[in-house]
Coordinates of C-alpha atoms in Angstrom, one line a residue:
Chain A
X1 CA 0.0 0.0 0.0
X2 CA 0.8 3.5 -0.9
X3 CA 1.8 6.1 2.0
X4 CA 2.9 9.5 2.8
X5 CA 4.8 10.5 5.6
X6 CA 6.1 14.6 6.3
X7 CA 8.6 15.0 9.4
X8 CA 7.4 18.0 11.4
X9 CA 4.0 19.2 11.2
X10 CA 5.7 22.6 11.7
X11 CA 8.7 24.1 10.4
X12 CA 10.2 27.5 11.1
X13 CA 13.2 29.4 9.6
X14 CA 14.2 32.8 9.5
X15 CA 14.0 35.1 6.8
X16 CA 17.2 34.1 4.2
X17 CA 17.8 30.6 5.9
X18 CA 17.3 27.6 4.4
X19 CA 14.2 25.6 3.8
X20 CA 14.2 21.5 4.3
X21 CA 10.8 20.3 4.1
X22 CA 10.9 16.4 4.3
X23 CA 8.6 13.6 2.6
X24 CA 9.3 9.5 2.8
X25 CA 7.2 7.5 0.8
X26 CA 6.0 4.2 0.0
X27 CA 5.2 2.5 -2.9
X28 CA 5.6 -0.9 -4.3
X29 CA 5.9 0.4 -8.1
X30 CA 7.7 3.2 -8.8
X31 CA 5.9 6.1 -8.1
X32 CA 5.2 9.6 -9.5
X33 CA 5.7 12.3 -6.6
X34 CA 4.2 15.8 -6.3
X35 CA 5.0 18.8 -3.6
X36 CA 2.0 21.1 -3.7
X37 CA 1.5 24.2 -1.5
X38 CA -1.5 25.8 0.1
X39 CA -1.9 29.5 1.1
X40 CA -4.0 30.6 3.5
X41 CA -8.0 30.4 2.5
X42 CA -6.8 28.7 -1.3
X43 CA -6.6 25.6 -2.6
X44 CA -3.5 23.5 -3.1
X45 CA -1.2 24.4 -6.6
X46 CA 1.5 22.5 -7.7
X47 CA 5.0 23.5 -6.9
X48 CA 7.0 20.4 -9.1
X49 CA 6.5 17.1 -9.8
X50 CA 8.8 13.9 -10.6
X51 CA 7.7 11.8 -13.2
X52 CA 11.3 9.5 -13.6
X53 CA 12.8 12.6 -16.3
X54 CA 15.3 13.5 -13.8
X55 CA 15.9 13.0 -10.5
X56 CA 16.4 16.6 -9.4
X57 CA 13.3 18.2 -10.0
X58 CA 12.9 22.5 -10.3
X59 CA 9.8 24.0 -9.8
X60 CA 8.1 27.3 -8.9
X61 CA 9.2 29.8 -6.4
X62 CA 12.9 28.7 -6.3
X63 CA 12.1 25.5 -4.8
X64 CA 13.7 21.7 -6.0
X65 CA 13.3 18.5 -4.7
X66 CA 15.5 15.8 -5.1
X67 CA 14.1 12.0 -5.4
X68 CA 15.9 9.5 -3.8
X69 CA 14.8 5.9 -4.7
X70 CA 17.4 4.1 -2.0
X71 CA 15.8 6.6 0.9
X72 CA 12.2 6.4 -0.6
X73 CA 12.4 10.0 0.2
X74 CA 11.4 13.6 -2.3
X75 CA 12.5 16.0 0.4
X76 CA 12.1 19.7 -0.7
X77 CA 14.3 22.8 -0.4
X78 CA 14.9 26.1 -1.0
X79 CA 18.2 27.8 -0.4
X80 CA 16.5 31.3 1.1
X81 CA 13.0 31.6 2.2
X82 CA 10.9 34.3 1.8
X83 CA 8.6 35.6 3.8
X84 CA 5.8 34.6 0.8
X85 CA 6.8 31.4 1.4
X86 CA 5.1 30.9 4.8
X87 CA 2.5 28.4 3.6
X88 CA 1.4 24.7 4.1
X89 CA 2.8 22.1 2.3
X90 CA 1.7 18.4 0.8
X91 CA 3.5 15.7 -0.3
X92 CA 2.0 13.6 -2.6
X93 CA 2.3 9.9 -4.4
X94 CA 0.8 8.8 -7.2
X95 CA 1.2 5.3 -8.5
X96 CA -1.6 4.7 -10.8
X97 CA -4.1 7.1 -12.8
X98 CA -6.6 6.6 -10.1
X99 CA -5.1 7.2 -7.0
X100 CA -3.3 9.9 -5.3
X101 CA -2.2 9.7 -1.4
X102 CA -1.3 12.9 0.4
X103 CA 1.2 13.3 3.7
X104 CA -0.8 15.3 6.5
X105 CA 1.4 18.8 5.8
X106 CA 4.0 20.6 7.0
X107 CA 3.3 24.3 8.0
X108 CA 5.9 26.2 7.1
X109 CA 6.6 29.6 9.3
X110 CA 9.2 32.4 7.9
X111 CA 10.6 34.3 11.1
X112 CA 11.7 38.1 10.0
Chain B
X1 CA -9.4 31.0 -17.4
X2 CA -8.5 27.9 -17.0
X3 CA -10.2 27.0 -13.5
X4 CA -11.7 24.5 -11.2
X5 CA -14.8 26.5 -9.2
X6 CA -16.8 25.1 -6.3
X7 CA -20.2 27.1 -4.7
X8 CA -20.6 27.7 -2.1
X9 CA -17.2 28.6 -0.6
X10 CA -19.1 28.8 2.9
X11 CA -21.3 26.4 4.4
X12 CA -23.1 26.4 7.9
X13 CA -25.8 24.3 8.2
X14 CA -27.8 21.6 10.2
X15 CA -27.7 17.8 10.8
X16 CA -29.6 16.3 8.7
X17 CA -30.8 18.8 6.1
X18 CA -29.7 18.0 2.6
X19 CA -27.0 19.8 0.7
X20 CA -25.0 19.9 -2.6
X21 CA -21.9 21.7 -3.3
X22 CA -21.2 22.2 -6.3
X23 CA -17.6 21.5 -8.8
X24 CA -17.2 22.6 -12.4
X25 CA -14.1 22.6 -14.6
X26 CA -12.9 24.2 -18.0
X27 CA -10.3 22.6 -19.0
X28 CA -12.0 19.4 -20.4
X29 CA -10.4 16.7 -18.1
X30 CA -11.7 13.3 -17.7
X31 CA -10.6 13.3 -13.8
X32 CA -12.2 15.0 -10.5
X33 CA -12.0 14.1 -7.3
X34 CA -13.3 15.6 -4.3
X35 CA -11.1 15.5 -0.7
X36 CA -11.6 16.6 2.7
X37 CA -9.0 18.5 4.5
X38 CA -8.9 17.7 8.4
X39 CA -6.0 19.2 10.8
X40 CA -3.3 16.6 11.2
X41 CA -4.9 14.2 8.4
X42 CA -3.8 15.9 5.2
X43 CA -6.1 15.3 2.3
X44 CA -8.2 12.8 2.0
X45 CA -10.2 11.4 -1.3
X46 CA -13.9 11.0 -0.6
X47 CA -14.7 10.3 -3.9
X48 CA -13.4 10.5 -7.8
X49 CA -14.7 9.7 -11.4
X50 CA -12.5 8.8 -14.0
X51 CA -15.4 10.2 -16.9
X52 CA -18.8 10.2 -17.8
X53 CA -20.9 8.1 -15.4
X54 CA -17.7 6.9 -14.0
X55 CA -17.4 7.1 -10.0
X56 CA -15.5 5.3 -7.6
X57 CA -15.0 5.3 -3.7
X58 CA -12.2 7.1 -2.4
X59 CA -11.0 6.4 1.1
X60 CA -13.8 8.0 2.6
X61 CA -16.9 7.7 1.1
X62 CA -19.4 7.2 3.9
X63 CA -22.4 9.6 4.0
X64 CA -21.3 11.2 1.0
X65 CA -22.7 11.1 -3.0
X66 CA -21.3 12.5 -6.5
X67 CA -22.4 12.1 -10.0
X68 CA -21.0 12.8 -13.6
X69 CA -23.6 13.2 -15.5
X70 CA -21.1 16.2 -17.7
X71 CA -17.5 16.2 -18.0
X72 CA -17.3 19.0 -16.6
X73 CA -19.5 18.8 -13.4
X74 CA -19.0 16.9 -10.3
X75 CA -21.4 17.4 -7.4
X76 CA -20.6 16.3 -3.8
X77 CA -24.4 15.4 -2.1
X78 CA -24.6 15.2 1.7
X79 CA -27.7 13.5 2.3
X80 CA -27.9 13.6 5.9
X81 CA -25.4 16.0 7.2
X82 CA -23.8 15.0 10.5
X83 CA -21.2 17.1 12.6
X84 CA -18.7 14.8 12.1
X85 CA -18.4 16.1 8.0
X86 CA -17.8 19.4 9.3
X87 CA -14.4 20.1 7.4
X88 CA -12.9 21.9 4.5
X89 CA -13.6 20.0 1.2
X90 CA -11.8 20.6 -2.2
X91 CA -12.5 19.5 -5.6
X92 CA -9.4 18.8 -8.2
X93 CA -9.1 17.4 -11.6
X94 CA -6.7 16.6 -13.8
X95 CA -5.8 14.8 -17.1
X96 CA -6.3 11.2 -17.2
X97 CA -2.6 10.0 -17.3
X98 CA -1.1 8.9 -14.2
X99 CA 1.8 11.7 -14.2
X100 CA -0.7 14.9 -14.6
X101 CA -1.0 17.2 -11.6
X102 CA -4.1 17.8 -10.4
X103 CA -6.1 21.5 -9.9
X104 CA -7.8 22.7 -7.0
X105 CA -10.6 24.4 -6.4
X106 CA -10.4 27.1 -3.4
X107 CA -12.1 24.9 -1.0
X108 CA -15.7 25.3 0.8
X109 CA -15.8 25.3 4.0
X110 CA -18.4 23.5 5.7
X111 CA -19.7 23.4 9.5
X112 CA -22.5 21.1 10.3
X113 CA -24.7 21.9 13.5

């Protein structure tokens, strides 16, 4: 069975400090992987996705995420954060057209 | 545009009384799905439809309803209402092919008394 799992249900950094949001997944086919983000009072939009191209995905925003089959892990970074980028964050695996699991989210806080 | 709208965007109602909120999407995609969004749970599929008088179960379906009868229409029905479906519910859609993101809706939130 397909599952999600985001260390840290809360994350804070400060202003220009780097952003580590982490996601482990599980899958027994190889899976396609999705970071979406969710600002306050909107729905989710998609940040980047991995669909076996490359392993080190870019996506909006300055952020990247990095598959790693051996750590079942697609953690995502960003080298500064901005205070824009105080928002919640989902994980997600897809393994078939049908089905999508999400983690439970990390909310991430930007300190000034 | 292209979009994925849901009405109403606020909800506070009472158990038992029916309601239907409502999904629509322009950009002519065979998949929507409908989630709720609980603190601590992430998102979780209620229900999805792969076309036309397609629908299938998510992981939780119980006390909920949907149709297809359009491509681009997807209501979620609450026949009974029950506090315990008080939540924030989102409707997405997306191509049909397994690497396609999906769009969101911007949510309707939903209390029931």
């Amino acid at each position: 069975a397909q599952s999600v799992t985001q260390l840290g249900s809360h994350v804070s950094v400060s202003e220009g400090a780097l952003v580590l949001l982490r996601c482990n997944y599980s899958s027994s086919v190889p899976p396609y992987l999705f970071w979406y983000v969710q600002y306050p009072n909107q729905g989710l939009q998609l940040l980047l996705k991995y669909t076996s191209a490359a392993t080190l995905v870019k996506g909006i925003n300055g952020f990247e995420a990095e598959f790693k089959k051996s750590e079942t892990s697609f953690h995502l970074t960003k080298p500064s954060a901005h205070m824009s980028d105080a928002a919640e964050y989902f994980c997600a695996v897809k393994t078939s057209y049908d089905k999508v699991i999400f983690g439970p989210g990390t909310s991430l806080s930007v300190i000034p | 545009e292209a979009q994925v709208t849901q009405n109403p965007r606020y909800l506070i109602t009472v158990t038992g009384k029916k309601l239907t909120v409502t999904c629509s999407q322009n950009m002519n995609h065979e998949y929507m799905s409908w989630y709720r969004q609980d603190p601590g749970l992430g998102l979780r599929q209620i229900y999805y439809s792969m076309n036309v008088e397609v629908t299938d179960k998510g992981d939780v379906p119980e006390g909920y309803k949907v149709s297809r009868k359009e491509k681009r229409n997807f209501p979620l029905i609450l026949e009974s209402p029950s506090p315990n479906q008080t939540s924030l519910y989102f409707c997405a859609s997306s191509l049909r092919d397994s690497y396609n993101e999906q769009f969101f809706g911007p949510g309707t939130r939903l209390t029931v008394l």
